[in-house]
JSON list of C-alpha atoms in Angstrom, two decimals:
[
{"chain": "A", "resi": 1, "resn": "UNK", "atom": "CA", "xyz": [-14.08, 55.98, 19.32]},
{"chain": "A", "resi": 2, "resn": "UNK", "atom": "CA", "xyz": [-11.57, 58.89, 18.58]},
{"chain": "A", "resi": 3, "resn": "UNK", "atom": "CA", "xyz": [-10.15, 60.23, 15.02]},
{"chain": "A", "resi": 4, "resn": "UNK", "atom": "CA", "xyz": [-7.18, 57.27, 16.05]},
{"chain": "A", "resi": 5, "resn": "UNK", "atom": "CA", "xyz": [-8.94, 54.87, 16.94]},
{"chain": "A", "resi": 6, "resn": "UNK", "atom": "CA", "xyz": [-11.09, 54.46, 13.79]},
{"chain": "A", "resi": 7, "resn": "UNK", "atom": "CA", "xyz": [-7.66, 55.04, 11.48]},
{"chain": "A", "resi": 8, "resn": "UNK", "atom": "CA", "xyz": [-6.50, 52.25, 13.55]},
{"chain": "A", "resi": 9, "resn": "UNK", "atom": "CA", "xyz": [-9.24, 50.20, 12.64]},
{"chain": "A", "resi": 10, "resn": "UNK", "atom": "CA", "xyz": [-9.07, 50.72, 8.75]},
{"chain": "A", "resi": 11, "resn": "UNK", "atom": "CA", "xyz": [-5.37, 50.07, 8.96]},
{"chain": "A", "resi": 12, "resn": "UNK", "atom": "CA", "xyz": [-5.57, 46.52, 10.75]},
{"chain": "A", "resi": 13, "resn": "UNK", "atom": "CA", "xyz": [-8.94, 45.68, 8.44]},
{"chain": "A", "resi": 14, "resn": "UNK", "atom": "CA", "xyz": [-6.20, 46.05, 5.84]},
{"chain": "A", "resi": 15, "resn": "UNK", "atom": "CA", "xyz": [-3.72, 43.99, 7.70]},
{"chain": "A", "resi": 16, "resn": "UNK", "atom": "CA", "xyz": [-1.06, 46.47, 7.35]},
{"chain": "A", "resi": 17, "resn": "UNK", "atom": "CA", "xyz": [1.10, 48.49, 9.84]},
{"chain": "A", "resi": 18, "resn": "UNK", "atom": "CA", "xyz": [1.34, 52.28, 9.95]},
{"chain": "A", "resi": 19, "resn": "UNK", "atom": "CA", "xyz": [3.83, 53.04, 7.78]},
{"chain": "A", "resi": 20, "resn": "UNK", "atom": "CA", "xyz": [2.80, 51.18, 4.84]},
{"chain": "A", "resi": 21, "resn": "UNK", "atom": "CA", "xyz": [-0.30, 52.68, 5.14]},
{"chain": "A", "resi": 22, "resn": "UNK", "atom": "CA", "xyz": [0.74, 55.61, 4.55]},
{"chain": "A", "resi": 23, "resn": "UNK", "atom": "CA", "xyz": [2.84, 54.44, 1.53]},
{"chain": "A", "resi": 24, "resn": "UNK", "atom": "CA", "xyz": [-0.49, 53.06, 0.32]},
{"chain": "A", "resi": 25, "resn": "UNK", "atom": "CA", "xyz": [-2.03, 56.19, 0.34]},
{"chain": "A", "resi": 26, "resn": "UNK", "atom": "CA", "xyz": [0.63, 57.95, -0.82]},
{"chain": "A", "resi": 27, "resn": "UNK", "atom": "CA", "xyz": [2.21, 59.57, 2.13]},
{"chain": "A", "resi": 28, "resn": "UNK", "atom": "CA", "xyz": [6.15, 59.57, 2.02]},
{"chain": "A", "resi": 29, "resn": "UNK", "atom": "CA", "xyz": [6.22, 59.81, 5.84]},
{"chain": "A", "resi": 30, "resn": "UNK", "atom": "CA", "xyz": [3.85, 58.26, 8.62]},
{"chain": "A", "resi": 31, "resn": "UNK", "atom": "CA", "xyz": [4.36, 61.35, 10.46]},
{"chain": "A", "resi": 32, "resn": "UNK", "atom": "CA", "xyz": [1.12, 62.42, 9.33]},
{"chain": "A", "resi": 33, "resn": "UNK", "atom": "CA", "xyz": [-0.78, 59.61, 11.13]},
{"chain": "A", "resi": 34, "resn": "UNK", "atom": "CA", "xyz": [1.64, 59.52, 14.40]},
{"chain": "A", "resi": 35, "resn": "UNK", "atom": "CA", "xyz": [0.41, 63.47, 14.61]},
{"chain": "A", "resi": 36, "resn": "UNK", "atom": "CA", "xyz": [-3.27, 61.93, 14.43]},
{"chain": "A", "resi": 37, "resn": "UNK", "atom": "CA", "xyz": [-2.40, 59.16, 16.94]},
{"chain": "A", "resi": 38, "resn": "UNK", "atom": "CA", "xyz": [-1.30, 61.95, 19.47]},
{"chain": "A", "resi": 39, "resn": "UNK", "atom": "CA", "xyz": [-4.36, 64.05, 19.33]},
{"chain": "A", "resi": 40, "resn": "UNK", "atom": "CA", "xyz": [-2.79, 66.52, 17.66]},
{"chain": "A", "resi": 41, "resn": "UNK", "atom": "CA", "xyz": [-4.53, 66.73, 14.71]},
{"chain": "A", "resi": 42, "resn": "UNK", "atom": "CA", "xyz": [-8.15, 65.14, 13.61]},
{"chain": "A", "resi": 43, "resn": "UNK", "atom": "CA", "xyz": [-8.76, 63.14, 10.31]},
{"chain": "A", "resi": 44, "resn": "UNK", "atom": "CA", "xyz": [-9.16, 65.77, 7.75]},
{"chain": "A", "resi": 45, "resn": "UNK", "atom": "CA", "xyz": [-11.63, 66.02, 4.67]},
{"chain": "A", "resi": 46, "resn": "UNK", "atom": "CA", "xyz": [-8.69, 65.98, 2.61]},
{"chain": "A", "resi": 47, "resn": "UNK", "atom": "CA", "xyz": [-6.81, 62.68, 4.15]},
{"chain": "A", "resi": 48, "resn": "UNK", "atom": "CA", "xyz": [-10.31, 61.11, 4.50]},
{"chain": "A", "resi": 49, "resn": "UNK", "atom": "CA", "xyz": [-10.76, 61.39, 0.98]},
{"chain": "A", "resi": 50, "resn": "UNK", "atom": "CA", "xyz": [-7.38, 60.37, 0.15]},
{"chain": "A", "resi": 51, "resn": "UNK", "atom": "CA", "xyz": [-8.47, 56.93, 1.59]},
{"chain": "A", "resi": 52, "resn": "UNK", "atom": "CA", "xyz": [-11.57, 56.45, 0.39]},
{"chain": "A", "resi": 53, "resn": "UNK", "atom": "CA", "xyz": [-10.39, 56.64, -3.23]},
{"chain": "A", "resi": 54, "resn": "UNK", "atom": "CA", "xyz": [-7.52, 54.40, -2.41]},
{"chain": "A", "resi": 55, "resn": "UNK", "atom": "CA", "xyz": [-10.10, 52.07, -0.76]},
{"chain": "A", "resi": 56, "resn": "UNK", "atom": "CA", "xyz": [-13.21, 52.51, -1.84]},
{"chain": "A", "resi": 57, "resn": "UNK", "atom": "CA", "xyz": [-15.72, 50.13, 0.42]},
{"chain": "A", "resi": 58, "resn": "UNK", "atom": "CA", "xyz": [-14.40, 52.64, 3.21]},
{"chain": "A", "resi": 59, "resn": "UNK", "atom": "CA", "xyz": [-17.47, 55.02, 4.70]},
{"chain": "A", "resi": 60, "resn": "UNK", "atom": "CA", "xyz": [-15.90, 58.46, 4.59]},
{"chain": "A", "resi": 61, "resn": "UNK", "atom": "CA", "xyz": [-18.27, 59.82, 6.94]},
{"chain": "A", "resi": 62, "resn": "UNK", "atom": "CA", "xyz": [-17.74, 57.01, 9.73]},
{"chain": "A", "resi": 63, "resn": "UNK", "atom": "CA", "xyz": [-14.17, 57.94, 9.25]},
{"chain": "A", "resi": 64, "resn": "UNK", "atom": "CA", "xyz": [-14.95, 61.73, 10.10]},
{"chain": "A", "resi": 65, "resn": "UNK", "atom": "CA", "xyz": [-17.64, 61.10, 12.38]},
{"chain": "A", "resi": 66, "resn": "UNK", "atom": "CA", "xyz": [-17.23, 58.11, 13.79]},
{"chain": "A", "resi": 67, "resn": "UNK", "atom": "CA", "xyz": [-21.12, 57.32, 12.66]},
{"chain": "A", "resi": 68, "resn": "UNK", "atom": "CA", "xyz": [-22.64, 54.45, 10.73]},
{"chain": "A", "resi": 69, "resn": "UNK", "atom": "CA", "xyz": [-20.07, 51.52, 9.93]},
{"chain": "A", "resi": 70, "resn": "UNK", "atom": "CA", "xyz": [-16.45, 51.40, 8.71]},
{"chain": "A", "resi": 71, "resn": "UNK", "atom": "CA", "xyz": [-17.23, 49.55, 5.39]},
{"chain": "A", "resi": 72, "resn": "UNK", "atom": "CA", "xyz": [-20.03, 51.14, 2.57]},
{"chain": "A", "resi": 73, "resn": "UNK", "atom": "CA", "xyz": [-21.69, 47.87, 2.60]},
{"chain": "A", "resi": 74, "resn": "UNK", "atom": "CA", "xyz": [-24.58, 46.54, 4.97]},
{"chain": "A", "resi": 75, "resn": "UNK", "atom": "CA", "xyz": [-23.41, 43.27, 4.90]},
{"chain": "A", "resi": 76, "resn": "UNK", "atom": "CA", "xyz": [-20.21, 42.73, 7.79]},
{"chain": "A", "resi": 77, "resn": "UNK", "atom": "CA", "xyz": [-16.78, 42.21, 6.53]},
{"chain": "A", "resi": 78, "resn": "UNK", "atom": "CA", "xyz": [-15.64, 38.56, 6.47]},
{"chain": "A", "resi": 79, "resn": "UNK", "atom": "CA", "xyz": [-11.88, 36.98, 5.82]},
{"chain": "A", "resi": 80, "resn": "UNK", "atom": "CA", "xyz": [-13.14, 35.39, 2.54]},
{"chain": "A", "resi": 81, "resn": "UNK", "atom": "CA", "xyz": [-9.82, 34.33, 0.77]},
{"chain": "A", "resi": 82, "resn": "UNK", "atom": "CA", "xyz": [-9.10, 35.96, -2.05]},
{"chain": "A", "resi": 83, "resn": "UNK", "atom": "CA", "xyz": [-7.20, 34.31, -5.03]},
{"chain": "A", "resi": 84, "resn": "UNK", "atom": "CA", "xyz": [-4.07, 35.71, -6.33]},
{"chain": "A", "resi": 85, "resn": "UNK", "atom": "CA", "xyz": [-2.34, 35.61, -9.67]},
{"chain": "A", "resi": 86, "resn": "UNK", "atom": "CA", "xyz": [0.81, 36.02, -11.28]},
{"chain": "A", "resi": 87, "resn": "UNK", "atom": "CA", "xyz": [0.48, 35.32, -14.83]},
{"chain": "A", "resi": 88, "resn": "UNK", "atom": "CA", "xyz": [0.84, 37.72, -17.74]},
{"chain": "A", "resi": 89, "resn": "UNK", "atom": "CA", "xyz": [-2.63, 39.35, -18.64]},
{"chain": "A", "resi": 90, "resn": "UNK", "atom": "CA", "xyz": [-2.04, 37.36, -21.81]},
{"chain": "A", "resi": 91, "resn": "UNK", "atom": "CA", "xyz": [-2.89, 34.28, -19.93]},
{"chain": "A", "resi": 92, "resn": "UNK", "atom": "CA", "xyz": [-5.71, 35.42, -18.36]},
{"chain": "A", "resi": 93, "resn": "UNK", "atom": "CA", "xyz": [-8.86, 33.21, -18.88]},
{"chain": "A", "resi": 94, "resn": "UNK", "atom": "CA", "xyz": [-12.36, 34.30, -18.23]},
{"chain": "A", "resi": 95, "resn": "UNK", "atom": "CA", "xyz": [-12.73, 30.86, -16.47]},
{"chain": "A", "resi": 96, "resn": "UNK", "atom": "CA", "xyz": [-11.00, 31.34, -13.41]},
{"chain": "A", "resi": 97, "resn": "UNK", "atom": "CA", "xyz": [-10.93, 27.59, -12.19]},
{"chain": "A", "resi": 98, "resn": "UNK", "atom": "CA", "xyz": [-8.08, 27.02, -15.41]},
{"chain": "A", "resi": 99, "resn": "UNK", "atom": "CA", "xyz": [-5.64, 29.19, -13.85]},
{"chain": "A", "resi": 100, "resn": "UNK", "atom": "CA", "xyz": [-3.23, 28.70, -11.85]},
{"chain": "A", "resi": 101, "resn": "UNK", "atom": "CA", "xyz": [-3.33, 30.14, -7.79]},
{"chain": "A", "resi": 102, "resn": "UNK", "atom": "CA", "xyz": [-0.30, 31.65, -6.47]},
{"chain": "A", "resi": 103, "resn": "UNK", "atom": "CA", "xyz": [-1.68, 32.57, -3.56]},
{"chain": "A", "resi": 104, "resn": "UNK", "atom": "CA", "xyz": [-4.78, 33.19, -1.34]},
{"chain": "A", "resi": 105, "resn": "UNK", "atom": "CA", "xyz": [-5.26, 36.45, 0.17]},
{"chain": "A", "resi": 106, "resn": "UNK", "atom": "CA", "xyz": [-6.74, 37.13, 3.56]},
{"chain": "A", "resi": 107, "resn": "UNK", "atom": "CA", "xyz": [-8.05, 40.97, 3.49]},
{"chain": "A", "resi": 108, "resn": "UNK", "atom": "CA", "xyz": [-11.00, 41.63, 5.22]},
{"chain": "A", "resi": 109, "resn": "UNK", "atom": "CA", "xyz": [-11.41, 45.05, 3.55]},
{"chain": "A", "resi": 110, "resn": "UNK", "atom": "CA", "xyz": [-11.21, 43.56, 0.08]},
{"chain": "A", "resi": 111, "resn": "UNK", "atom": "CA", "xyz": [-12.47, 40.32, 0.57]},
{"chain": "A", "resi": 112, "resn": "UNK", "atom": "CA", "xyz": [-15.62, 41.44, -2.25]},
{"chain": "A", "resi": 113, "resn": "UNK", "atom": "CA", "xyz": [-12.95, 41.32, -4.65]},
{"chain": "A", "resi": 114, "resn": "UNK", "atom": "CA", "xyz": [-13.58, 37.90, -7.02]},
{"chain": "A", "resi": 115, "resn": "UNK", "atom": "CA", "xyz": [-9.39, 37.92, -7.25]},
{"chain": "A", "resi": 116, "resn": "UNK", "atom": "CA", "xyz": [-6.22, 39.54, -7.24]},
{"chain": "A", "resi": 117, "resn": "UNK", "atom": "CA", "xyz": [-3.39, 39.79, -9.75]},
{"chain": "A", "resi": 118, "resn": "UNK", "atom": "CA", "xyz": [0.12, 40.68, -9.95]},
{"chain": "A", "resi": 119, "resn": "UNK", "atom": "CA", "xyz": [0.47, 43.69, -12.36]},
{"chain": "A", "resi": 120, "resn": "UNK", "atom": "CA", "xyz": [2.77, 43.41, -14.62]},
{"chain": "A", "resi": 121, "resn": "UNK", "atom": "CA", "xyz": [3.98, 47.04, -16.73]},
{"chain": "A", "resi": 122, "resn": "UNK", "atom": "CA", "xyz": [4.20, 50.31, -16.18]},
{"chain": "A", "resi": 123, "resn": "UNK", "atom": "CA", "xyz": [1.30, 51.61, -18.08]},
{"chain": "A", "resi": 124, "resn": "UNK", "atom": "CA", "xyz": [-0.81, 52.77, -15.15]},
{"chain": "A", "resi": 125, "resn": "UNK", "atom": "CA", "xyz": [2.01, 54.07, -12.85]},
{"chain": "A", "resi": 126, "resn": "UNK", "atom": "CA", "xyz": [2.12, 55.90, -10.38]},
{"chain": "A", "resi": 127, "resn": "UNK", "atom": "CA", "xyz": [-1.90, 55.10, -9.92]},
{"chain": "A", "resi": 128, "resn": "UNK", "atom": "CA", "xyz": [-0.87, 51.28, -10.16]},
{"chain": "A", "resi": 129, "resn": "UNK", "atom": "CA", "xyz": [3.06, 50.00, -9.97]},
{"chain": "A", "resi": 130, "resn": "UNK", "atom": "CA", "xyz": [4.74, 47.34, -11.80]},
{"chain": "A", "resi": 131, "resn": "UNK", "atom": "CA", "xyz": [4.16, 44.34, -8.91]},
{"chain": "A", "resi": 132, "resn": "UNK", "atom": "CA", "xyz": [1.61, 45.92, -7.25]},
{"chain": "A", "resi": 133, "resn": "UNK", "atom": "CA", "xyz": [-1.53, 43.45, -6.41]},
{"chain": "A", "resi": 134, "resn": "UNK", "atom": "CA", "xyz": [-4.70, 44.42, -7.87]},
{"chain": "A", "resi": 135, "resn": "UNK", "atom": "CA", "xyz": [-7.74, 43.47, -6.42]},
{"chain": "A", "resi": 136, "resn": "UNK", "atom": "CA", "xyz": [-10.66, 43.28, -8.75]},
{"chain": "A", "resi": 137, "resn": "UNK", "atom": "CA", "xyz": [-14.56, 42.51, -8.94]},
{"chain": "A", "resi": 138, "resn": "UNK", "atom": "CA", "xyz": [-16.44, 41.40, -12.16]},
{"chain": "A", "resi": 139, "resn": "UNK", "atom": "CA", "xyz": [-19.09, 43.82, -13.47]},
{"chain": "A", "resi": 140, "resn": "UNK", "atom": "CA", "xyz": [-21.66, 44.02, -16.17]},
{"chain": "A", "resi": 141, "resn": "UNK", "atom": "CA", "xyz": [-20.38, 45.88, -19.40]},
{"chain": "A", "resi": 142, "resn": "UNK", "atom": "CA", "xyz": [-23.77, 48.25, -19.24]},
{"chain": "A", "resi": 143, "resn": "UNK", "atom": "CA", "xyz": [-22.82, 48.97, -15.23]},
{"chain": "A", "resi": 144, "resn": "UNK", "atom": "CA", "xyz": [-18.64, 50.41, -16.53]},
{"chain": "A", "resi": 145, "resn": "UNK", "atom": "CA", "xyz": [-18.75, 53.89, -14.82]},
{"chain": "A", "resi": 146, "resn": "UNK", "atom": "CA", "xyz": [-16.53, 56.01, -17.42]},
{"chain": "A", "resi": 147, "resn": "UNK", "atom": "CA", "xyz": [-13.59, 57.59, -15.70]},
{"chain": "A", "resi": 148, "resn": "UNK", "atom": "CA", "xyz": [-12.63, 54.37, -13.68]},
{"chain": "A", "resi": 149, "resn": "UNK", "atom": "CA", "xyz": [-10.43, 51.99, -13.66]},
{"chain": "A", "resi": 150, "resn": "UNK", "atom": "CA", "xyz": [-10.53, 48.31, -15.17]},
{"chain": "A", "resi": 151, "resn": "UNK", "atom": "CA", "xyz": [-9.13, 45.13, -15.96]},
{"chain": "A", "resi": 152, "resn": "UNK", "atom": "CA", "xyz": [-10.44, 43.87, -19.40]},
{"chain": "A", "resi": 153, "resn": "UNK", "atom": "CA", "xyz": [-10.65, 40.76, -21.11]},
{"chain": "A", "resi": 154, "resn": "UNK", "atom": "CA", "xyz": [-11.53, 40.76, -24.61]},
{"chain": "A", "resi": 155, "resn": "UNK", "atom": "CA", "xyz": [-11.01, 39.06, -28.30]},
{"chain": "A", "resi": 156, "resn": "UNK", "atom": "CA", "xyz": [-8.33, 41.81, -29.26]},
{"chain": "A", "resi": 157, "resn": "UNK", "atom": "CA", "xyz": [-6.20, 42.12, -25.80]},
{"chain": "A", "resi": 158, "resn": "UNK", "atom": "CA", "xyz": [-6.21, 42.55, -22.04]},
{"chain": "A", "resi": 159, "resn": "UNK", "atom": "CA", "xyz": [-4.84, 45.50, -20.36]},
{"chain": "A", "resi": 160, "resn": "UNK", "atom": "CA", "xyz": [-5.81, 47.81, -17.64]},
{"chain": "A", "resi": 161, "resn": "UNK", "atom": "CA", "xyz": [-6.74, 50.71, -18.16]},
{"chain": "A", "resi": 162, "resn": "UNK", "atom": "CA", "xyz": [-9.24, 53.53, -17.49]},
{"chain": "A", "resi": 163, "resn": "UNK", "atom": "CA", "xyz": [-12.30, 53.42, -19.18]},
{"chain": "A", "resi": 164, "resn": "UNK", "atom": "CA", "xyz": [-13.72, 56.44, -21.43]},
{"chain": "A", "resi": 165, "resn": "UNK", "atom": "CA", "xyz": [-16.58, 57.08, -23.42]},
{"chain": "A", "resi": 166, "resn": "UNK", "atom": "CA", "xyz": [-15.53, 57.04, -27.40]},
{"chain": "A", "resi": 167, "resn": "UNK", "atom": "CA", "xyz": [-18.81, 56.86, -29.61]},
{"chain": "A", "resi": 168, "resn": "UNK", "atom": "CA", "xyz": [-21.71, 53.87, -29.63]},
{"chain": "A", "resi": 169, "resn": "UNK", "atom": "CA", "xyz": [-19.53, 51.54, -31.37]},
{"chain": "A", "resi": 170, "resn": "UNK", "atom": "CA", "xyz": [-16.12, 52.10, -29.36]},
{"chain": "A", "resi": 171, "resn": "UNK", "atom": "CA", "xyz": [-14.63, 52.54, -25.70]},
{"chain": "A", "resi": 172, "resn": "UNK", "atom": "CA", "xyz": [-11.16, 54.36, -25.11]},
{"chain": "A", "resi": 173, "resn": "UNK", "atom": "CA", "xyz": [-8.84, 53.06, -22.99]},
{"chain": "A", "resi": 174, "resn": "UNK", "atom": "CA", "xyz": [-6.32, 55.65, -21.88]},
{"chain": "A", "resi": 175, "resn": "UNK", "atom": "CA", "xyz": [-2.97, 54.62, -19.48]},
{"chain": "A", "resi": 176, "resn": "UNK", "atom": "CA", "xyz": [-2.36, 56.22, -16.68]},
{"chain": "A", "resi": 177, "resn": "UNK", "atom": "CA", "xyz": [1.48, 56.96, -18.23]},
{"chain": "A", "resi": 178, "resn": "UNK", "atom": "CA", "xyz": [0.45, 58.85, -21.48]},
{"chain": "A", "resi": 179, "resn": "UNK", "atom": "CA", "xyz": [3.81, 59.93, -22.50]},
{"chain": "A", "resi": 180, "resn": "UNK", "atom": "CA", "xyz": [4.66, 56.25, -22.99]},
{"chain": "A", "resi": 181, "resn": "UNK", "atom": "CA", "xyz": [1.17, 54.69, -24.03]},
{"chain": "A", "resi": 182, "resn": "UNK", "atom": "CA", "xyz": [-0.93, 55.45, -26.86]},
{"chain": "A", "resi": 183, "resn": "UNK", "atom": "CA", "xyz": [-4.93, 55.29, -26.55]},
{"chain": "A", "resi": 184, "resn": "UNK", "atom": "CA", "xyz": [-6.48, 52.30, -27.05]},
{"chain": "A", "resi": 185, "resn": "UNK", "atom": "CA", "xyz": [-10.19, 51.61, -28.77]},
{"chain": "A", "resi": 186, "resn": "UNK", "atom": "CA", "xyz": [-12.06, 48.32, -28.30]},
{"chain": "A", "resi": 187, "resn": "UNK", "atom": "CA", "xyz": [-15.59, 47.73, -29.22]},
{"chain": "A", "resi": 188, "resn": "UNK", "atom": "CA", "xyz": [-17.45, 46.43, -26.18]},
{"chain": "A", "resi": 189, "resn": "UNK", "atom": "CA", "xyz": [-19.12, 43.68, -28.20]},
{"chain": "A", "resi": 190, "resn": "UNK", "atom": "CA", "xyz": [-15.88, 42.23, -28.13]},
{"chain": "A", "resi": 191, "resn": "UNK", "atom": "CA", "xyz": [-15.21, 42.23, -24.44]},
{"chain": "A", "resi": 192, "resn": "UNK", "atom": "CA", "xyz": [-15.84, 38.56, -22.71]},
{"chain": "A", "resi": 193, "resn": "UNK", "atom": "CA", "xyz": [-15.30, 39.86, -19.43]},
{"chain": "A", "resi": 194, "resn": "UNK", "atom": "CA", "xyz": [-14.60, 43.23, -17.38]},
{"chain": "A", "resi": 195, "resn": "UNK", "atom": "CA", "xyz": [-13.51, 43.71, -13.95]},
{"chain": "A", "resi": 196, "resn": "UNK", "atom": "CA", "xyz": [-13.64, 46.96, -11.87]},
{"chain": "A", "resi": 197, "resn": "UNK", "atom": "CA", "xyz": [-10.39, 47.45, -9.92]},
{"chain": "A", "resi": 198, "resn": "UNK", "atom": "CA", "xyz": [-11.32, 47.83, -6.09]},
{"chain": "A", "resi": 199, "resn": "UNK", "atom": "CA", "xyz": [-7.79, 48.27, -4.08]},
{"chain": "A", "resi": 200, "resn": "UNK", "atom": "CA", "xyz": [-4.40, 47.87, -4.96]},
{"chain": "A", "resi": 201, "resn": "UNK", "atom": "CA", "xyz": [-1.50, 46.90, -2.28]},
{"chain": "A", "resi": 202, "resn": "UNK", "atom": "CA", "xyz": [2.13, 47.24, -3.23]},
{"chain": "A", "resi": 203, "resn": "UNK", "atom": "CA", "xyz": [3.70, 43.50, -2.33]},
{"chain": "A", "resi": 204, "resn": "UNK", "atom": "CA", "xyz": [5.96, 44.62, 0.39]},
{"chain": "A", "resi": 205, "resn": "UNK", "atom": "CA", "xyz": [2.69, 45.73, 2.62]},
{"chain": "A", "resi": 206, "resn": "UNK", "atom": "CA", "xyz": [1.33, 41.86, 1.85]}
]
């Protein structure tokens, strides 16, 4: 299996089509991958990395090497359907089966996720666009990685944001778009539930 080959895997696991791809990743032209798809140019450290932190559950080294297995999990990827929301993160209950399903998602990729939502504001662009889908997976408060990104349900609010340390007592929530969103604090005693945010897909590539 060649450098195209295995991009051409990751790219129909995703169930998307070259160029929005590389929109996904944040490539403004395809011409990038085409290059790759001629043999003119191998899958770089750099790009590699660029799509494992878009997609996380992607093996970077099977990607450079072409050894182990596509995904970071043992377990093989299935089409579990995924649901999707589009409700206001006001709405948002931490008892899924009371809210309503837009949609149900077929990504094989993503398909750990528990759901996906339709984002709604601008506070974590460019990382995450107004109407982008975000995919997320619940996690244990004591397993938040600081530095990352998540969707939070709590007594005070629900946003998305990343996660910082503060002190014992309090977490900081910082946007993505600082110059138009203050810091947030929230103690995580008051947090009923916490998602980590695993892939996001803007709706045209769906």
């Amino acid at each position: 299996m060649n450098n195209w080959d295995r991009l051409e895997q990751v790219i129909q696991y995703l169930g998307l089509n070259v160029n929005s791809f590389a929109k996904e990743i944040g490539l403004s032209r395809a011409e990038r991958l085409y290059q790759i798809k001629k043999g003119n140019y191998a899958i770089s450290k750099n790009l590699a990395g660029i799509i494992t932190e878009r997609f996380p559950d992607i093996n970077e080294a099977w990607l450079l090497t072409g050894e182990g297995t596509m995904g970071k999990e043992v377990e093989p990827i299935t089409n579990t359907k995924i649901p999707l929301f589009n409700i206001s993160l006001d709405a948002f209950d931490t008892d899924l089966s009371n809210m309503p399903v837009a949609y149900e998602l077929e990504i094989p990729l993503l398909s750990g996720s528990d759901f996906a939502f339709v984002n709604q504001g601008e506070a974590m662009q460019p990382e995450i666009e107004h109407g982008s889908v975000v995919f997320v997976k619940e996690v244990d408060k004591d397993a938040v990685v600081f530095g990352d990104i998540y969707l939070i349900i709590s007594e005070k609010m629900n946003v998305v944001r990343f996660v910082r340390g503060g002190n014992d007592k309090q977490w900081r929530l910082l946007a993505k778009n600082v110059e138009g969103y203050d810091e947030l604090f929230l103690d995580p005693d008051h947090v009923k539930a916490i998602y980590k945010v695993k892939g996001v897909l803007s709706m045209v590539s769906l």
